[in-house]
XYZ file of C-alpha atoms in Angstrom:
423
model
C 6.153 -25.151 17.851
C 6.581 -28.066 16.045
C 7.193 -27.542 12.694
C 4.673 -24.683 13.011
C 7.737 -21.245 12.164
C 7.355 -18.072 13.769
C 9.811 -15.912 11.797
C 10.883 -16.568 7.759
C 13.303 -14.545 6.300
C 11.876 -13.913 3.413
C 14.344 -15.510 0.970
C 13.181 -18.408 1.650
C 9.310 -17.881 1.402
C 7.318 -18.254 -2.166
C 3.537 -16.888 -3.781
C 2.649 -20.349 -2.152
C 3.568 -18.927 1.508
C 0.349 -16.538 1.119
C -1.225 -18.710 3.798
C 1.717 -18.468 6.551
C 2.892 -14.676 4.801
C 0.395 -12.881 2.959
C 0.248 -11.431 0.303
C 2.670 -8.698 0.812
C 5.510 -10.779 2.427
C 4.900 -13.854 0.416
C 5.159 -11.910 -2.910
C 8.642 -10.456 -1.520
C 10.335 -13.615 -1.026
C 8.714 -14.607 -5.000
C 10.803 -12.398 -6.252
C 14.560 -12.258 -4.272
C 14.217 -16.386 -5.105
C 13.230 -15.150 -8.615
C 13.991 -12.333 -9.983
C 17.660 -11.411 -8.405
C 19.479 -13.051 -11.527
C 17.521 -10.826 -13.719
C 18.871 -7.801 -11.507
C 15.900 -5.964 -9.572
C 16.697 -5.372 -6.410
C 14.173 -6.418 -3.360
C 15.136 -5.559 0.069
C 15.909 -7.948 2.472
C 14.471 -8.700 5.488
C 12.175 -11.661 7.487
C 7.928 -12.124 7.704
C 6.598 -13.063 11.904
C 4.025 -15.688 9.982
C 0.636 -15.832 10.230
C 1.555 -18.658 13.289
C 2.761 -15.829 15.424
C -0.285 -14.364 14.983
C -2.434 -16.550 15.889
C -0.067 -17.509 18.798
C -0.366 -14.115 20.151
C -4.379 -14.307 19.493
C -4.752 -17.470 22.209
C -1.845 -16.480 24.479
C -3.957 -13.867 24.980
C -7.380 -14.852 25.232
C -7.969 -13.145 22.403
C -10.287 -15.328 19.791
C -13.645 -15.421 21.570
C -13.735 -11.598 21.438
C -13.055 -12.120 17.809
C -15.421 -14.578 17.292
C -18.147 -13.170 18.678
C -16.905 -9.446 16.829
C -18.726 -10.384 13.029
C -22.505 -10.523 15.670
C -21.848 -7.559 16.632
C -21.522 -5.295 13.938
C -24.636 -4.450 12.083
C -24.387 -0.228 11.620
C -21.382 2.029 10.918
C -21.375 2.562 14.691
C -21.735 -0.993 15.683
C -18.641 -1.863 13.599
C -16.635 1.516 15.403
C -17.485 0.217 18.704
C -16.739 -3.553 17.882
C -13.778 -1.737 16.637
C -12.325 -0.033 19.309
C -12.947 -2.989 22.155
C -10.822 -5.289 19.934
C -8.039 -2.343 19.387
C -7.988 -1.756 23.239
C -7.564 -5.570 24.044
C -4.959 -5.513 21.458
C -3.177 -2.910 22.520
C -3.777 -4.455 26.188
C -1.840 -7.768 25.548
C 1.242 -9.482 25.473
C 3.641 -9.969 23.131
C 5.186 -13.610 24.835
C 8.281 -14.125 25.555
C 9.202 -16.169 23.159
C 7.574 -14.570 20.454
C 9.373 -11.546 21.619
C 13.112 -12.644 21.700
C 12.576 -14.432 18.497
C 11.851 -10.718 17.014
C 14.936 -8.988 18.679
C 16.844 -11.560 17.309
C 16.041 -11.928 13.781
C 16.307 -7.587 13.898
C 19.533 -8.304 15.801
C 20.737 -10.308 12.204
C 19.555 -7.970 9.762
C 21.448 -5.258 11.563
C 25.223 -7.586 12.304
C 25.275 -8.043 8.363
C 23.760 -4.381 7.555
C 27.096 -4.168 9.970
C 24.460 -1.383 11.255
C 23.593 -1.740 15.038
C 20.497 0.454 14.730
C 19.387 -0.271 11.064
C 16.681 1.231 10.480
C 13.679 -1.163 8.699
C 10.075 -0.948 8.050
C 7.233 -3.040 9.720
C 4.421 -3.481 7.269
C 1.108 -5.297 8.102
C 0.525 -8.517 5.389
C -1.958 -10.467 5.778
C -3.356 -13.822 4.568
C -6.051 -13.263 2.273
C -4.422 -9.522 1.059
C -3.784 -8.849 -2.546
C -6.142 -11.772 -3.947
C -7.223 -11.993 -6.904
C -10.707 -10.953 -6.042
C -10.189 -8.709 -2.997
C -7.150 -6.382 -2.444
C -6.525 -5.987 0.518
C -4.345 -2.734 0.061
C -4.423 -0.043 3.099
C -6.278 -1.754 5.226
C -3.919 -2.478 8.034
C -0.857 -0.309 9.340
C 2.550 -0.083 8.237
C 5.607 2.116 10.143
C 8.717 2.771 8.834
C 11.760 3.971 9.772
C 10.813 2.200 12.740
C 14.773 1.648 14.710
C 15.752 -0.326 18.018
C 14.761 -4.201 18.396
C 12.344 -2.970 21.281
C 10.865 -0.567 18.338
C 10.360 -2.998 15.933
C 8.621 -5.537 18.951
C 6.070 -2.756 19.328
C 5.758 -1.518 15.695
C 4.750 -5.140 15.375
C 2.180 -5.270 18.334
C 0.694 -2.578 16.810
C 0.332 -3.727 13.404
C -1.890 -6.970 14.766
C -3.992 -3.880 16.040
C -4.487 -2.367 13.365
C -6.677 -5.824 11.387
C -9.606 -4.381 13.406
C -9.487 -0.321 12.457
C -12.987 0.374 11.468
C -11.580 0.453 8.259
C -10.307 -2.863 7.808
C -13.573 -4.291 9.872
C -15.615 -2.682 7.330
C -13.733 -3.773 4.168
C -13.881 -7.929 5.136
C -17.818 -7.183 5.922
C -18.844 -5.581 2.719
C -16.528 -8.306 0.333
C -17.951 -11.127 3.192
C -14.820 -12.395 5.040
C -15.083 -13.828 8.037
C -12.968 -12.063 10.706
C -11.624 -15.529 12.008
C -10.359 -16.480 8.308
C -7.683 -12.899 8.038
C -5.043 -13.689 10.192
C -1.720 -11.624 10.003
C 1.836 -11.243 8.279
C 3.986 -8.537 9.502
C 6.853 -8.028 7.719
C 10.419 -6.696 8.663
C 12.209 -4.864 5.659
C 15.268 -3.067 5.404
C 14.484 0.970 4.639
C 15.041 2.637 1.275
C 16.664 5.859 2.610
C 14.485 7.175 -0.021
C 13.570 10.121 2.205
C 16.465 11.552 0.527
C 15.348 9.856 -2.577
C 11.965 9.818 -4.343
C 9.344 6.725 -4.621
C 6.428 5.876 -5.985
C 4.312 3.070 -8.073
C 4.000 2.002 -11.026
C 1.462 -0.637 -13.062
C 1.929 -2.411 -15.986
C -0.897 -0.977 -17.650
C -3.056 1.591 -18.463
C -4.357 1.584 -15.011
C -7.245 4.044 -16.124
C -8.168 2.521 -19.454
C -6.656 -1.034 -19.123
C -4.069 -0.741 -21.959
C -1.389 -3.183 -21.614
C 0.950 -2.228 -23.923
C 2.058 0.685 -21.379
C 3.767 0.765 -18.040
C 3.020 3.581 -16.202
C 4.825 4.599 -13.686
C 3.974 7.712 -11.387
C 6.998 9.620 -9.436
C 7.501 12.019 -6.545
C 9.880 12.931 -3.817
C 10.501 10.976 0.146
C 9.072 8.206 1.213
C 6.564 5.536 -0.951
C 3.960 6.848 1.365
C 2.229 10.298 0.452
C 2.291 8.875 -2.796
C -0.333 5.705 -2.165
C -2.236 7.635 0.408
C -2.807 10.070 -2.356
C -1.463 13.130 -0.153
C 0.532 14.538 -3.071
C 0.445 15.326 -7.107
C 3.127 12.918 -8.303
C 5.288 13.037 -11.944
C 4.211 10.222 -14.934
C 5.723 8.556 -17.024
C 4.258 6.419 -20.114
C 6.891 3.753 -21.547
C 5.706 2.285 -24.644
C 6.462 -1.991 -23.412
C 6.877 -3.389 -27.456
C 9.291 -1.178 -27.782
C 10.827 -1.835 -24.519
C 13.209 -4.977 -26.297
C 14.939 -2.952 -28.848
C 17.616 -1.053 -26.468
C 18.313 1.370 -29.024
C 15.651 2.882 -28.522
C 14.119 4.787 -25.705
C 9.605 4.464 -25.662
C 9.605 7.300 -23.196
C 6.177 8.550 -24.800
C 5.393 11.197 -22.005
C 7.206 12.844 -18.684
C 4.515 14.536 -17.566
C 6.030 17.061 -14.285
C 3.767 16.798 -10.927
C 3.221 19.066 -8.667
C 4.483 17.140 -5.720
C 3.706 19.552 -2.714
C 4.420 17.786 -0.101
C 7.217 14.777 0.837
C 7.873 12.138 3.816
C 11.092 12.190 5.469
C 12.604 10.423 8.146
C 12.235 11.978 11.702
C 13.363 11.350 15.868
C 11.239 13.814 16.515
C 8.876 14.353 19.737
C 8.723 10.068 19.294
C 7.812 10.143 15.552
C 9.834 8.320 12.391
C 8.078 10.339 9.963
C 6.904 13.971 9.092
C 5.580 15.215 6.305
C 6.687 18.405 5.349
C 6.871 20.859 2.086
C 9.092 20.421 -0.798
C 10.922 23.314 -2.204
C 10.327 25.076 -5.154
C 13.437 23.713 -7.205
C 12.059 19.927 -6.396
C 8.517 21.047 -7.853
C 10.209 22.460 -10.670
C 12.103 19.092 -12.187
C 11.266 15.269 -12.207
C 11.823 12.473 -9.747
C 13.876 10.414 -12.407
C 16.021 10.842 -15.798
C 15.358 8.581 -18.231
C 18.059 5.830 -17.493
C 15.736 5.929 -14.178
C 12.835 5.349 -16.426
C 13.646 2.678 -18.257
C 14.981 1.093 -15.582
C 11.848 0.713 -13.983
C 9.574 0.145 -16.592
C 11.710 -2.913 -18.190
C 11.596 -4.296 -14.770
C 8.145 -3.917 -14.902
C 7.876 -6.054 -17.840
C 10.374 -8.395 -16.038
C 7.739 -9.287 -13.217
C 4.476 -8.898 -15.337
C 6.054 -11.521 -17.265
C 7.080 -13.846 -14.233
C 3.456 -13.967 -12.632
C 1.933 -14.035 -15.855
C -0.411 -10.787 -15.215
C -1.335 -7.135 -15.168
C 0.777 -6.071 -11.617
C 1.151 -2.771 -9.582
C 4.181 -2.506 -7.777
C 5.845 -0.625 -5.197
C 9.845 1.137 -6.099
C 11.960 3.354 -4.254
C 15.329 5.225 -4.928
C 17.887 5.605 -2.566
C 19.028 9.049 -2.483
C 22.516 8.480 -1.000
C 23.237 5.633 -3.679
C 21.534 6.552 -6.585
C 20.087 2.524 -6.757
C 16.300 1.592 -7.466
C 15.052 -0.740 -5.209
C 11.056 -2.594 -6.033
C 9.329 -2.827 -2.494
C 6.630 -4.437 -3.261
C 5.042 -6.084 -6.296
C 0.971 -7.103 -6.299
C -1.540 -8.408 -8.866
C -3.402 -5.488 -10.328
C -7.221 -5.456 -9.525
C -8.845 -2.430 -10.620
C -9.372 -3.630 -14.426
C -8.824 -7.442 -13.067
C -13.064 -5.990 -11.948
C -13.759 -4.904 -15.495
C -13.507 -7.573 -17.613
C -16.866 -7.852 -19.017
C -18.874 -4.215 -17.937
C -20.745 -2.880 -19.684
C -19.935 1.106 -20.955
C -22.813 3.213 -21.181
C -22.815 6.372 -23.716
C -24.844 9.161 -22.509
C -24.981 12.479 -24.659
C -25.056 15.406 -23.451
C -28.146 18.086 -24.095
C -26.780 20.938 -22.705
C -24.132 22.797 -20.737
C -22.988 24.986 -17.651
C -19.744 27.143 -17.186
C -17.408 24.661 -16.284
C -16.285 25.433 -11.836
C -13.599 22.743 -11.735
C -11.458 20.782 -13.885
C -8.367 17.736 -13.049
C -7.313 14.300 -13.809
C -10.221 12.144 -14.562
C -10.714 8.512 -13.461
C -13.270 5.812 -13.991
C -15.406 5.751 -16.800
C -18.911 6.512 -15.341
C -20.585 9.897 -15.427
C -22.609 10.535 -11.955
C -24.449 13.495 -10.858
C -25.117 14.225 -7.048
C -25.467 17.026 -4.209
C -21.876 18.112 -2.706
C -20.930 16.702 0.123
C -17.714 18.911 1.783
C -16.063 17.016 4.470
C -13.135 18.104 5.996
C -11.982 14.902 7.349
C -13.714 10.917 7.746
C -14.164 11.453 10.942
C -17.497 13.797 9.406
C -18.247 11.048 7.296
C -21.804 10.464 9.889
C -23.344 12.782 7.850
C -22.660 12.351 4.913
C -25.634 10.897 2.416
C -25.598 7.872 0.360
C -25.406 8.809 -2.937
C -23.959 12.346 -2.311
C -20.573 13.753 -4.257
C -17.920 13.519 -2.081
C -15.660 16.679 -2.304
C -12.470 16.352 0.233
C -9.115 18.027 -0.193
C -7.358 14.141 -0.104
C -8.291 10.585 1.427
C -7.063 8.194 2.033
C -7.931 4.726 3.900
C -9.612 5.685 6.418
C -12.207 7.253 4.634
C -13.444 4.387 2.785
C -16.573 3.639 4.608
C -17.664 6.932 3.245
C -16.083 6.557 -0.783
C -19.092 3.596 -1.067
C -21.563 5.865 0.187
C -20.622 8.963 -2.671
C -21.429 8.358 -6.290
C -17.872 10.502 -7.297
C -15.470 11.906 -5.350
C -13.163 15.429 -5.338
C -9.891 15.516 -4.301
C -7.220 18.607 -4.390
C -4.659 16.332 -3.954
C -3.477 12.646 -5.678
C -2.911 10.962 -8.851
C -4.347 8.491 -10.904
C -2.542 5.469 -9.352
C -2.641 6.665 -5.484
C -4.350 4.878 -2.889
C -7.367 6.809 -3.242
C -8.153 6.561 -7.123
C -7.987 2.720 -6.664
C -10.019 2.678 -5.050
């Protein structure tokens, strides 16, 4: 290996290590190194670097297959065919003995330090071009939660690599002009926060809708954060005044909105699954996830993270239901408002008005008109006509190729800071 490292503890990484660890892992390391002193908790772990990815690719003779992929994509159907072939090749490949041994040893060290021989971890993809200001790879690759045991960690690592060639990931790179050989995958293995018995969510250091910079906007739901970022749940929402946070005698919470919180994602070990989505009960739906002290703590952390990075941030957080402790599990540059600088806002005059058919939370600042196309799953995307209004129960990253053809999207579920809303 020479000086090339395949496995690096998160605390040894910084934001300068995006080329070897990807945006997600580099940001985690940056926060552990520089923001722990400010009281911000970030779960520890390790990163499997991009060098390990290329070792896997070259050790299994996959580089030429990837090189040919871009030449064979001329349509959505072509992307699906290429993606299926690449995923099949990655699934059939083998993690080399040396890399596998390193993965098992690093996981074992985490278990020893935690005093848990079957420590649950999150195995999360981190593309080396991920979370750049001009492109966010969020949600394009897979992550696996509540993974226990060394062999399961190795298996989850390989599945993360395979997901680099999911249909939505291929479509995203094609859309944004990334060569498939220019993007490698690092994978982070991070200790799980027991938010399955607590809560989780996302927060922005500005209003993600208007771009107003003096707010921290926090979304919260019960269970693991997966349901929030995938837009599967209507969250509680809290808005906090950033300028007034400096006065510790004030409680500058401007609003608290109770979400329906219909479902939550929890840990399970049934039928080979690691997590499962279940319905919440009436008591969970009728109470806020966070109290005022927790809202203010998260808001102050958000301001500290923004000050460190010197730009607006999109942050994922989790609350351990056993200890009550809050954690930051990811932070990336905010990309929606960053793209809007210099946009022209068009004003419309309404000359006639029909009956209101439905109301909801608006995302975006454009009026759109088109025929409605109701889809039940992303697999029906081939029948979606360009320029139509997509209507669906909810969307996740698998819907991105369809969303790109739509003039507007209407869903039954998902908050303003969900992955679907951001896309």
